[in-house]
CSV table of C-alpha atoms in Angstrom, one decimal:
chain,number,residue,atom,x,y,z
A,184,UNK,CA,96.4,62.6,1.3
A,185,UNK,CA,93.6,64.7,-0.3
A,186,UNK,CA,93.4,68.4,0.7
A,187,UNK,CA,90.5,70.8,0.6
A,188,UNK,CA,89.9,74.3,1.9
A,189,UNK,CA,91.1,74.3,5.5
A,190,UNK,CA,91.6,70.6,6.0
A,191,UNK,CA,93.3,67.5,4.6
A,192,UNK,CA,91.7,64.0,4.8
A,193,UNK,CA,93.2,60.6,4.0
A,194,UNK,CA,92.1,59.0,0.8
A,195,UNK,CA,90.6,55.5,1.2
A,196,UNK,CA,92.0,53.0,-1.3
A,197,UNK,CA,89.7,52.9,-4.2
A,198,UNK,CA,88.2,56.3,-3.4
A,199,UNK,CA,88.6,59.1,-6.0
A,200,UNK,CA,91.1,61.7,-4.8
A,201,UNK,CA,88.8,64.5,-5.8
A,202,UNK,CA,86.1,63.5,-3.3
A,203,UNK,CA,87.7,63.8,0.2
A,204,UNK,CA,85.7,63.1,3.3
A,205,UNK,CA,84.7,66.1,5.3
A,206,UNK,CA,86.7,66.6,8.4
A,207,UNK,CA,85.0,65.8,11.7
A,208,UNK,CA,84.3,69.0,13.7
A,209,UNK,CA,86.4,69.4,16.8
A,210,UNK,CA,84.3,70.7,19.7
A,211,UNK,CA,85.1,71.3,23.3
A,212,UNK,CA,83.8,68.9,25.9
A,213,UNK,CA,81.2,71.5,27.1
A,214,UNK,CA,80.1,72.4,23.6
A,215,UNK,CA,79.6,68.8,22.5
A,216,UNK,CA,77.7,68.1,25.7
A,217,UNK,CA,75.4,71.1,25.1
A,218,UNK,CA,74.7,69.8,21.6
A,219,UNK,CA,73.8,66.4,22.8
A,220,UNK,CA,71.5,67.9,25.5
A,221,UNK,CA,69.9,70.2,22.9
A,222,UNK,CA,69.2,67.3,20.6
A,223,UNK,CA,67.8,65.3,23.5
A,224,UNK,CA,65.5,68.1,24.6
A,225,UNK,CA,64.1,68.4,21.1
A,226,UNK,CA,63.3,64.7,21.1
A,227,UNK,CA,62.0,64.5,24.7
A,228,UNK,CA,59.9,67.5,24.0
A,229,UNK,CA,58.2,65.9,21.1
A,230,UNK,CA,57.9,62.3,22.2
A,231,UNK,CA,57.5,60.3,25.4
A,232,UNK,CA,60.9,59.5,27.0
A,233,UNK,CA,60.4,55.8,26.6
A,234,UNK,CA,60.0,56.3,22.8
A,235,UNK,CA,63.4,58.1,22.5
A,236,UNK,CA,66.5,55.9,22.1
A,237,UNK,CA,70.2,56.7,22.5
A,238,UNK,CA,70.5,56.1,18.7
A,239,UNK,CA,67.8,58.8,18.1
A,240,UNK,CA,69.8,61.3,20.1
A,241,UNK,CA,73.1,60.4,18.5
A,242,UNK,CA,71.6,60.8,15.0
A,243,UNK,CA,69.9,64.1,15.8
A,244,UNK,CA,73.2,65.5,17.2
A,245,UNK,CA,75.4,64.1,14.4
A,246,UNK,CA,77.3,62.1,16.9
A,247,UNK,CA,78.1,58.4,17.6
A,248,UNK,CA,76.1,56.2,19.9
A,249,UNK,CA,79.3,55.6,21.8
A,250,UNK,CA,79.9,59.3,22.4
A,251,UNK,CA,76.4,59.7,24.0
A,252,UNK,CA,77.2,56.9,26.3
A,253,UNK,CA,80.6,58.4,27.0
A,254,UNK,CA,79.1,61.7,28.2
A,255,UNK,CA,76.0,60.4,30.0
A,256,UNK,CA,76.3,56.7,30.7
A,257,UNK,CA,72.8,55.8,29.6
A,258,UNK,CA,69.4,57.2,28.5
A,259,UNK,CA,68.1,57.9,32.0
A,260,UNK,CA,71.2,59.9,32.9
A,261,UNK,CA,70.8,61.8,29.6
A,262,UNK,CA,67.1,62.4,30.3
A,263,UNK,CA,67.9,63.8,33.8
A,264,UNK,CA,70.7,66.0,32.5
A,265,UNK,CA,68.5,67.4,29.7
A,266,UNK,CA,65.7,68.2,32.2
A,267,UNK,CA,68.1,69.7,34.7
A,268,UNK,CA,69.5,72.0,31.9
A,269,UNK,CA,66.0,73.1,31.0
A,270,UNK,CA,65.0,73.7,34.6
A,271,UNK,CA,68.2,75.7,35.3
A,272,UNK,CA,67.5,78.0,32.4
A,273,UNK,CA,63.9,78.5,33.4
A,274,UNK,CA,64.8,79.2,37.0
A,275,UNK,CA,67.3,81.8,35.9
A,276,UNK,CA,64.3,83.7,34.4
A,277,UNK,CA,62.4,83.6,37.7
A,278,UNK,CA,64.0,86.6,39.4
A,279,UNK,CA,62.2,89.0,41.6
A,280,UNK,CA,61.1,92.2,39.9
A,281,UNK,CA,61.1,95.5,41.7
A,282,UNK,CA,59.5,98.9,41.3
A,283,UNK,CA,55.9,98.1,40.4
A,284,UNK,CA,52.6,97.2,42.0
A,285,UNK,CA,52.3,93.6,43.1
A,286,UNK,CA,50.2,92.7,40.1
A,287,UNK,CA,52.6,94.6,37.8
A,288,UNK,CA,55.5,92.6,39.2
A,289,UNK,CA,53.5,89.4,38.8
A,290,UNK,CA,52.8,90.2,35.2
A,291,UNK,CA,56.5,91.0,34.6
A,292,UNK,CA,57.5,87.7,36.2
A,293,UNK,CA,55.0,85.9,34.0
A,294,UNK,CA,56.4,87.6,31.0
A,295,UNK,CA,59.9,86.3,31.8
A,296,UNK,CA,58.4,82.8,32.2
A,297,UNK,CA,56.8,82.9,28.8
A,298,UNK,CA,60.0,84.3,27.3
A,299,UNK,CA,61.5,80.9,28.3
A,300,UNK,CA,58.5,79.0,26.9
A,301,UNK,CA,58.8,80.8,23.6
A,302,UNK,CA,62.6,80.7,23.3
A,303,UNK,CA,63.1,77.2,24.6
A,304,UNK,CA,59.9,75.4,23.5
A,305,UNK,CA,61.5,72.0,23.4
A,306,UNK,CA,63.0,72.3,26.9
A,307,UNK,CA,59.8,73.5,28.4
A,308,UNK,CA,57.8,70.7,26.8
A,309,UNK,CA,60.3,68.1,27.9
A,310,UNK,CA,60.3,69.5,31.4
A,311,UNK,CA,56.5,69.2,31.8
A,312,UNK,CA,55.6,66.4,29.3
A,313,UNK,CA,53.7,63.5,30.8
A,314,UNK,CA,52.2,65.2,33.9
A,315,UNK,CA,52.7,64.6,37.6
A,316,UNK,CA,51.9,60.8,37.4
A,317,UNK,CA,55.2,60.2,35.5
A,318,UNK,CA,57.3,62.4,37.8
A,319,UNK,CA,59.2,60.3,40.4
A,320,UNK,CA,62.6,60.3,41.9
A,321,UNK,CA,65.2,62.7,40.5
A,322,UNK,CA,63.0,63.8,37.6
A,323,UNK,CA,60.2,64.7,40.0
A,324,UNK,CA,62.7,66.7,42.2
A,325,UNK,CA,63.8,68.7,39.2
A,326,UNK,CA,60.2,69.6,38.1
A,327,UNK,CA,59.1,70.3,41.7
A,328,UNK,CA,62.2,72.5,42.2
A,329,UNK,CA,61.0,74.8,39.4
A,330,UNK,CA,57.5,74.9,40.9
A,331,UNK,CA,58.8,75.8,44.3
A,332,UNK,CA,60.9,78.6,42.9
A,333,UNK,CA,57.9,80.0,41.0
A,334,UNK,CA,55.7,79.6,44.1
A,335,UNK,CA,58.1,81.6,46.3
A,336,UNK,CA,58.5,84.2,43.6
A,337,UNK,CA,54.7,84.7,43.5
A,338,UNK,CA,54.5,85.0,47.2
A,339,UNK,CA,57.2,87.7,47.2
A,340,UNK,CA,55.5,89.6,44.3
A,341,UNK,CA,52.2,89.5,46.2
A,342,UNK,CA,53.9,90.8,49.4
A,343,UNK,CA,52.7,87.7,51.2
A,344,UNK,CA,54.5,86.1,54.1
A,345,UNK,CA,54.0,82.5,55.2
A,346,UNK,CA,51.0,81.3,53.2
A,347,UNK,CA,47.9,79.8,54.9
A,348,UNK,CA,46.8,76.4,53.6
A,349,UNK,CA,44.1,78.1,51.5
A,350,UNK,CA,46.5,80.5,49.9
A,351,UNK,CA,49.1,77.8,49.4
A,352,UNK,CA,46.5,75.6,47.5
A,353,UNK,CA,45.3,78.6,45.5
A,354,UNK,CA,48.8,79.5,44.3
A,355,UNK,CA,49.7,76.0,43.5
A,356,UNK,CA,46.5,75.7,41.5
A,357,UNK,CA,47.4,78.8,39.6
A,358,UNK,CA,50.9,77.6,38.8
A,359,UNK,CA,49.4,74.4,37.4
A,360,UNK,CA,47.2,76.6,35.2
A,361,UNK,CA,50.3,78.5,34.0
A,362,UNK,CA,52.1,75.3,33.1
A,363,UNK,CA,49.0,74.0,31.2
A,364,UNK,CA,48.5,77.3,29.4
A,365,UNK,CA,52.2,77.3,28.3
A,366,UNK,CA,51.9,73.8,26.8
A,367,UNK,CA,48.6,74.6,25.1
A,368,UNK,CA,50.1,77.8,23.7
A,369,UNK,CA,53.0,75.9,22.3
A,370,UNK,CA,50.7,73.4,20.7
A,371,UNK,CA,48.2,75.8,19.1
A,372,UNK,CA,49.7,79.4,19.2
A,373,UNK,CA,46.2,80.7,18.3
A,374,UNK,CA,46.1,83.4,21.0
A,375,UNK,CA,48.4,86.4,21.2
A,376,UNK,CA,50.9,85.8,23.9
A,377,UNK,CA,50.3,89.1,25.7
A,378,UNK,CA,46.6,88.3,25.8
A,379,UNK,CA,47.3,84.9,27.4
A,380,UNK,CA,49.5,86.5,30.0
A,381,UNK,CA,46.9,89.0,31.0
A,382,UNK,CA,44.3,86.2,31.2
A,383,UNK,CA,46.5,84.4,33.6
A,384,UNK,CA,47.0,87.5,35.8
A,385,UNK,CA,43.2,88.0,35.9
A,386,UNK,CA,42.9,84.3,36.8
A,387,UNK,CA,45.1,84.9,39.8
A,388,UNK,CA,42.9,87.7,40.9
A,389,UNK,CA,39.8,85.5,40.4
A,390,UNK,CA,41.2,82.6,42.3
A,391,UNK,CA,42.2,84.9,45.2
A,392,UNK,CA,38.6,86.2,45.2
A,393,UNK,CA,37.3,82.7,45.7
A,394,UNK,CA,39.9,81.9,48.4
A,395,UNK,CA,39.0,85.2,50.2
A,396,UNK,CA,35.6,83.9,51.0
A,397,UNK,CA,37.2,81.1,53.0
A,398,UNK,CA,40.3,82.9,54.5
A,399,UNK,CA,40.4,86.3,56.1
A,400,UNK,CA,44.1,86.6,55.4
A,401,UNK,CA,43.5,86.1,51.7
A,402,UNK,CA,40.7,88.6,51.8
A,403,UNK,CA,43.1,91.2,53.3
A,404,UNK,CA,45.7,90.4,50.6
A,405,UNK,CA,43.1,90.8,47.9
A,406,UNK,CA,41.9,94.1,49.2
A,407,UNK,CA,45.5,95.4,49.1
A,408,UNK,CA,45.9,94.2,45.5
A,409,UNK,CA,42.6,95.7,44.4
A,410,UNK,CA,43.6,99.0,46.0
A,411,UNK,CA,46.3,99.4,43.5
A,412,UNK,CA,45.3,101.7,40.6
A,413,UNK,CA,46.2,99.2,37.8
A,414,UNK,CA,45.0,96.1,39.5
A,415,UNK,CA,41.7,95.7,37.7
A,416,UNK,CA,42.4,96.7,34.2
A,417,UNK,CA,40.5,94.6,31.6
A,418,UNK,CA,42.2,91.6,30.2
A,419,UNK,CA,41.7,92.6,26.6
A,420,UNK,CA,42.9,96.1,25.6
């Protein structure tokens, strides 16, 4: 038996006693699972899911292939678990903000969204990588769930009730722009984050302006927003 600082390891026959093997880390079930998911998100965020193998995830996490199968059963189950983890973290940021004008609350919510984008880049990229064409079944439900939460949050922040078809299409178009802007920012990071957030808020106002020409209810909503003192500040300050 060869002993080091804090551990003892058996000596393999023929192995010098002065070079003990490092002891395997003992992690709780939850902690090991989190490590595997974190490794999977890094890989799924950088590459298409079909190009990531269980061996890739095991290697990145410093675990065995058998352990990944033990926790998740297979690559699809791991993929779904990783995306669900990212979605839950993002949804936890999408909380209603109180105390400001509608556009101030919208800007605050967008800031929390981009906090997640910046702090969990791999998770955000994995969640949205590939586009709607590749979103089916359980994976599609996870992504759509995040979009629905953001949609209802925006409705609340704009003080809108049941959206008309025009308003619904407008808000969904804006959410798609936010997602695309987030992915673009992660790829290039050549615009200051605060500037990008202000651009997206101004885009919302511009989209509502177009929709107002086709829907009296949106026109009333826009008039209420533009009546706020801070609603039309310039995007670049």
